[in-house]
mmCIF file of C-alpha atoms and ligand atoms in Angstrom:
data_model
loop_
_atom_site.group_PDB
_atom_site.id
_atom_site.type_symbol
_atom_site.label_atom_id
_atom_site.label_comp_id
_atom_site.label_asym_id
_atom_site.label_seq_id
_atom_site.Cartn_x
_atom_site.Cartn_y
_atom_site.Cartn_z
ATOM 1 C CA MET Q 1 0.027 51.398 -31.887
ATOM 2 C CA SER Q 2 1.754 52.154 -35.206
ATOM 3 C CA LYS Q 3 1.839 49.590 -38.039
ATOM 4 C CA SER Q 4 4.657 47.073 -38.097
ATOM 5 C CA LYS Q 5 7.466 48.188 -40.356
ATOM 6 C CA VAL Q 6 8.167 46.321 -43.616
ATOM 7 C CA THR Q 7 11.672 46.238 -45.104
ATOM 8 C CA VAL Q 8 11.982 44.998 -48.687
ATOM 9 C CA VAL Q 9 15.456 43.557 -49.195
ATOM 10 C CA ASP Q 10 15.725 44.437 -52.877
ATOM 11 C CA HIS Q 11 19.450 43.947 -53.376
ATOM 12 C CA PRO Q 12 20.249 42.924 -57.001
ATOM 13 C CA LEU Q 13 21.507 39.518 -55.844
ATOM 14 C CA VAL Q 14 18.238 38.861 -54.015
ATOM 15 C CA ARG Q 15 16.189 40.007 -57.027
ATOM 16 C CA HIS Q 16 18.165 37.752 -59.369
ATOM 17 C CA LYS Q 17 17.935 34.703 -57.116
ATOM 18 C CA LEU Q 18 14.228 35.269 -56.468
ATOM 19 C CA THR Q 19 13.502 35.422 -60.212
ATOM 20 C CA VAL Q 20 15.197 32.052 -60.705
ATOM 21 C CA MET Q 21 13.163 30.635 -57.790
ATOM 22 C CA ARG Q 22 9.908 31.890 -59.291
ATOM 23 C CA ASP Q 23 10.630 30.217 -62.643
ATOM 24 C CA VAL Q 24 8.521 27.056 -62.887
ATOM 25 C CA SER Q 25 11.346 25.269 -64.753
ATOM 26 C CA THR Q 26 13.823 25.666 -61.847
ATOM 27 C CA SER Q 27 14.797 22.301 -60.341
ATOM 28 C CA THR Q 28 14.167 21.313 -56.708
ATOM 29 C CA LYS Q 29 17.913 21.265 -56.104
ATOM 30 C CA THR Q 30 18.420 24.814 -57.387
ATOM 31 C CA PHE Q 31 15.290 26.098 -55.652
ATOM 32 C CA ARG Q 32 16.505 24.711 -52.308
ATOM 33 C CA HIS Q 33 19.971 26.144 -52.785
ATOM 34 C CA LEU Q 34 18.621 29.603 -53.635
ATOM 35 C CA MET Q 35 16.180 29.565 -50.708
ATOM 36 C CA ARG Q 36 19.140 28.928 -48.413
ATOM 37 C CA GLU Q 37 21.188 31.717 -49.997
ATOM 38 C CA ILE Q 38 18.340 34.238 -49.786
ATOM 39 C CA GLY Q 39 17.836 33.119 -46.171
ATOM 40 C CA SER Q 40 21.356 34.343 -45.413
ATOM 41 C CA LEU Q 41 20.811 37.643 -47.208
ATOM 42 C CA LEU Q 42 17.488 38.332 -45.460
ATOM 43 C CA CYS Q 43 19.027 37.403 -42.119
ATOM 44 C CA TYR Q 44 21.901 39.808 -42.739
ATOM 45 C CA GLU Q 45 19.416 42.678 -43.067
ATOM 46 C CA ALA Q 46 17.080 41.560 -40.278
ATOM 47 C CA THR Q 47 19.984 41.462 -37.799
ATOM 48 C CA ARG Q 48 21.516 44.805 -38.821
ATOM 49 C CA ASP Q 49 20.841 46.424 -35.423
ATOM 50 C CA LEU Q 50 21.942 43.567 -33.155
ATOM 51 C CA ALA Q 51 23.585 44.822 -29.963
ATOM 52 C CA LEU Q 52 27.371 44.613 -29.681
ATOM 53 C CA GLU Q 53 29.701 44.796 -26.710
ATOM 54 C CA PRO Q 54 33.369 45.814 -26.628
ATOM 55 C CA VAL Q 55 35.994 43.072 -26.225
ATOM 56 C CA GLU Q 56 39.760 43.339 -25.794
ATOM 57 C CA ILE Q 57 41.679 41.168 -28.257
ATOM 58 C CA GLU Q 58 45.224 40.835 -29.477
ATOM 59 C CA THR Q 59 45.959 40.932 -33.207
ATOM 60 C CA PRO Q 60 49.344 39.651 -34.472
ATOM 61 C CA LEU Q 61 50.499 43.297 -34.169
ATOM 62 C CA THR Q 62 48.862 44.878 -31.141
ATOM 63 C CA ARG Q 63 46.063 44.875 -28.600
ATOM 64 C CA MET Q 64 42.825 46.463 -29.688
ATOM 65 C CA GLN Q 65 39.239 46.840 -28.674
ATOM 66 C CA GLY Q 66 36.979 44.783 -30.933
ATOM 67 C CA GLU Q 67 33.243 44.069 -30.788
ATOM 68 C CA LYS Q 68 31.202 40.928 -30.306
ATOM 69 C CA LEU Q 69 27.495 40.221 -30.208
ATOM 70 C CA ALA Q 70 26.064 40.995 -26.786
ATOM 71 C CA GLY Q 71 23.382 39.266 -24.773
ATOM 72 C CA LYS Q 72 21.662 35.938 -25.198
ATOM 73 C CA LYS Q 73 21.854 33.970 -28.413
ATOM 74 C CA LEU Q 74 19.190 34.640 -31.037
ATOM 75 C CA VAL Q 75 16.343 32.226 -31.635
ATOM 76 C CA PHE Q 76 15.190 31.398 -35.159
ATOM 77 C CA SER Q 77 11.664 30.093 -35.265
ATOM 78 C CA PRO Q 78 10.838 28.392 -38.579
ATOM 79 C CA ILE Q 79 7.249 27.477 -39.343
ATOM 80 C CA LEU Q 80 7.295 23.884 -40.613
ATOM 81 C CA ARG Q 81 7.888 22.844 -43.206
ATOM 82 C CA SER Q 82 8.880 25.502 -45.720
ATOM 83 C CA GLY Q 83 10.476 27.704 -43.029
ATOM 84 C CA MET Q 84 13.277 25.121 -42.889
ATOM 85 C CA GLY Q 85 14.508 26.244 -46.308
ATOM 86 C CA LEU Q 86 15.297 29.788 -45.165
ATOM 87 C CA LEU Q 87 16.459 28.559 -41.742
ATOM 88 C CA GLU Q 88 19.479 26.763 -43.237
ATOM 89 C CA GLY Q 89 20.814 29.988 -44.721
ATOM 90 C CA MET Q 90 20.142 31.930 -41.545
ATOM 91 C CA LEU Q 91 22.059 29.347 -39.515
ATOM 92 C CA ASP Q 92 24.934 29.607 -42.007
ATOM 93 C CA LEU Q 93 25.212 33.236 -40.896
ATOM 94 C CA VAL Q 94 24.431 32.824 -37.178
ATOM 95 C CA PRO Q 95 25.485 29.233 -36.393
ATOM 96 C CA SER Q 96 25.072 29.607 -32.631
ATOM 97 C CA ALA Q 97 21.409 30.643 -32.844
ATOM 98 C CA ARG Q 98 18.867 28.456 -31.061
ATOM 99 C CA VAL Q 99 15.895 27.077 -32.982
ATOM 100 C CA ALA Q 100 12.225 26.976 -31.952
ATOM 101 C CA HIS Q 101 10.259 24.820 -34.390
ATOM 102 C CA ILE Q 102 6.590 25.601 -34.875
ATOM 103 C CA GLY Q 103 4.381 23.123 -36.697
ATOM 104 C CA LEU Q 104 1.396 24.868 -38.254
ATOM 105 C CA TYR Q 105 -0.549 23.891 -41.316
ATOM 106 C CA ARG Q 106 -3.153 25.792 -43.283
ATOM 107 C CA ASP Q 107 -6.483 24.022 -43.315
ATOM 108 C CA PRO Q 108 -6.987 23.803 -47.107
ATOM 109 C CA LYS Q 109 -10.703 24.695 -46.835
ATOM 110 C CA THR Q 110 -10.719 27.454 -44.219
ATOM 111 C CA LEU Q 111 -7.047 28.541 -44.655
ATOM 112 C CA VAL Q 112 -6.980 28.807 -40.824
ATOM 113 C CA ALA Q 113 -3.684 27.847 -39.123
ATOM 114 C CA VAL Q 114 -3.715 24.682 -36.979
ATOM 115 C CA GLU Q 115 -0.802 23.991 -34.552
ATOM 116 C CA TYR Q 116 0.578 20.441 -34.365
ATOM 117 C CA TYR Q 117 4.097 20.976 -32.945
ATOM 118 C CA PHE Q 118 5.936 23.473 -30.743
ATOM 119 C CA LYS Q 119 9.424 22.952 -29.306
ATOM 120 C CA ALA Q 120 11.375 25.961 -28.077
ATOM 121 C CA PRO Q 121 14.331 26.749 -25.781
ATOM 122 C CA GLU Q 122 13.168 26.957 -22.131
ATOM 123 C CA ASP Q 123 14.311 30.560 -21.723
ATOM 124 C CA ILE Q 124 12.844 31.751 -25.018
ATOM 125 C CA ALA Q 125 10.985 34.578 -23.223
ATOM 126 C CA ASP Q 126 14.334 36.303 -22.553
ATOM 127 C CA ARG Q 127 15.579 36.093 -26.130
ATOM 128 C CA GLN Q 128 15.110 37.905 -29.412
ATOM 129 C CA VAL Q 129 13.159 35.676 -31.795
ATOM 130 C CA ILE Q 130 13.047 35.789 -35.588
ATOM 131 C CA VAL Q 131 10.045 33.936 -37.015
ATOM 132 C CA ILE Q 132 10.621 32.419 -40.460
ATOM 133 C CA ASP Q 133 7.721 31.818 -42.838
ATOM 134 C CA PRO Q 134 8.605 31.998 -46.558
ATOM 135 C CA MET Q 135 5.160 32.932 -47.906
ATOM 136 C CA LEU Q 136 3.189 35.710 -46.174
ATOM 137 C CA ALA Q 137 -0.047 34.983 -48.033
ATOM 138 C CA THR Q 138 -3.170 35.213 -45.843
ATOM 139 C CA ALA Q 139 -0.700 35.579 -42.938
ATOM 140 C CA ASN Q 140 -2.827 33.209 -40.838
ATOM 141 C CA THR Q 141 0.151 30.996 -39.999
ATOM 142 C CA ALA Q 142 2.531 33.879 -39.247
ATOM 143 C CA VAL Q 143 -0.107 35.566 -37.070
ATOM 144 C CA ALA Q 144 -0.690 32.296 -35.176
ATOM 145 C CA ALA Q 145 3.053 31.652 -34.770
ATOM 146 C CA VAL Q 146 3.710 35.105 -33.330
ATOM 147 C CA GLU Q 147 0.681 34.733 -31.039
ATOM 148 C CA ARG Q 148 2.071 31.387 -29.810
ATOM 149 C CA LEU Q 149 5.484 32.923 -29.129
ATOM 150 C CA LYS Q 150 3.909 35.863 -27.295
ATOM 151 C CA GLU Q 151 2.003 33.335 -25.171
ATOM 152 C CA ALA Q 152 5.397 31.788 -24.364
ATOM 153 C CA GLY Q 153 6.468 35.219 -23.083
ATOM 154 C CA VAL Q 154 8.558 36.449 -26.029
ATOM 155 C CA LYS Q 155 8.652 40.241 -26.264
ATOM 156 C CA ASP Q 156 11.240 40.909 -28.960
ATOM 157 C CA LEU Q 157 9.952 39.485 -32.252
ATOM 158 C CA ARG Q 158 10.749 39.894 -35.938
ATOM 159 C CA LEU Q 159 9.361 38.169 -39.022
ATOM 160 C CA VAL Q 160 11.422 37.117 -42.043
ATOM 161 C CA VAL Q 161 9.548 36.029 -45.185
ATOM 162 C CA LEU Q 162 10.609 35.405 -48.762
ATOM 163 C CA LEU Q 163 7.492 36.805 -50.465
ATOM 164 C CA ALA Q 164 4.586 38.828 -49.124
ATOM 165 C CA ALA Q 165 1.122 39.639 -50.479
ATOM 166 C CA PRO Q 166 -0.328 43.070 -49.609
ATOM 167 C CA GLU Q 167 -3.286 41.287 -47.960
ATOM 168 C CA GLY Q 168 -0.913 39.269 -45.772
ATOM 169 C CA ILE Q 169 1.005 42.353 -44.710
ATOM 170 C CA ALA Q 170 -2.246 44.148 -43.798
ATOM 171 C CA HIS Q 171 -3.522 41.190 -41.753
ATOM 172 C CA PHE Q 172 -0.179 40.780 -40.000
ATOM 173 C CA HIS Q 173 0.038 44.545 -39.311
ATOM 174 C CA ASP Q 174 -3.374 44.483 -37.646
ATOM 175 C CA ALA Q 175 -2.567 41.488 -35.459
ATOM 176 C CA HIS Q 176 1.044 42.333 -34.571
ATOM 177 C CA PRO Q 177 1.901 46.012 -35.124
ATOM 178 C CA ASP Q 178 4.923 45.519 -32.845
ATOM 179 C CA CYS Q 179 6.628 42.908 -35.086
ATOM 180 C CA PRO Q 180 8.665 44.255 -38.032
ATOM 181 C CA ILE Q 181 8.821 42.282 -41.298
ATOM 182 C CA TRP Q 182 11.671 41.641 -43.742
ATOM 183 C CA THR Q 183 10.815 40.318 -47.217
ATOM 184 C CA ALA Q 184 12.569 39.890 -50.574
ATOM 185 C CA ALA Q 185 9.506 41.243 -52.445
ATOM 186 C CA ILE Q 186 5.893 42.324 -52.136
ATOM 187 C CA ASP Q 187 3.793 40.713 -54.877
ATOM 188 C CA GLU Q 188 0.527 41.824 -56.489
ATOM 189 C CA ARG Q 189 -2.194 39.896 -54.688
ATOM 190 C CA LEU Q 190 -3.634 36.629 -53.413
ATOM 191 C CA ASN Q 191 -5.712 34.386 -55.654
ATOM 192 C CA ASP Q 192 -8.940 32.634 -54.575
ATOM 193 C CA HIS Q 193 -6.966 29.691 -53.176
ATOM 194 C CA GLY Q 194 -4.784 31.871 -50.966
ATOM 195 C CA TYR Q 195 -1.743 31.659 -53.238
ATOM 196 C CA ILE Q 196 0.508 34.640 -53.860
ATOM 197 C CA VAL Q 197 0.400 35.954 -57.465
ATOM 198 C CA PRO Q 198 2.721 35.970 -59.357
ATOM 199 C CA GLY Q 199 4.463 34.156 -56.479
ATOM 200 C CA LEU Q 200 6.399 30.952 -56.918
ATOM 201 C CA GLY Q 201 3.789 28.281 -56.221
ATOM 202 C CA ASP Q 202 3.786 26.112 -53.108
ATOM 203 C CA ALA Q 203 7.083 26.849 -51.373
ATOM 204 C CA GLY Q 204 7.112 23.562 -49.412
ATOM 205 C CA ASP Q 205 6.411 21.444 -52.481
ATOM 206 C CA ARG Q 206 9.053 23.208 -54.538
ATOM 207 C CA LEU Q 207 11.576 22.947 -51.701
ATOM 208 C CA TYR Q 208 11.061 19.223 -51.136
ATOM 209 C CA GLY Q 209 9.951 18.087 -54.600
ATOM 210 C CA THR Q 210 6.625 16.784 -53.324
ATOM 211 C CA ARG Q 211 4.541 17.691 -56.320
HETATM 212 N N1 URA X 1 2.014 29.156 -49.361
HETATM 213 C C1 URA X 1 2.783 28.868 -50.435
HETATM 214 O O1 URA X 1 3.621 27.974 -50.391
HETATM 215 N N2 URA X 1 2.613 29.599 -51.566
HETATM 216 C C2 URA X 1 1.723 30.595 -51.650
HETATM 217 O O2 URA X 1 1.640 31.239 -52.699
HETATM 218 C C3 URA X 1 0.924 30.877 -50.526
HETATM 219 C C4 URA X 1 1.094 30.141 -49.387
#
């Protein structure tokens, strides 16, 4: 199967906001706000090909044929906890989306993903699902999340991340060549602790002010 496609959303607004997020002197409040805003902008691109259906409506002047989203509502699947930061902005854009929370943490020694929570809509198998994981570093958590959703029967999957490391993209490609990725940037590399360089540090800590 061919490699999963990667789209870098390099709009000037995204690049500007991401630079402010990377800056170590940026406050928790600003970081959180920008994560939400970039969440909307990434979501806008990741949903560009959503199916539409014709609808008859009446404007103040005349009847016309408009368009509305077709099919079942989207599911956003944030990986706890940092996925929640992008989720807010994605829900700003698609407020009727359903949410499937996935609790996964990286074992600090092995960097392997361990699941501790999974709560999804019952009919998730019939829906399009966008997994949200801000930092595609080793990609262990994103790989595990997509595996978990495939186990639940989901066939139509996408991944939205804020930053990706080339190593993370390669790992994710190998595991899930059928799941396209949207990211605001692809950084240089991973360091020995599995952090993205230059990156922005620990996304969860910066989002919630826990360090
Ligand atoms: N998770 C983070 O929050 N930051 C990284 O750089 C890598 C993983």
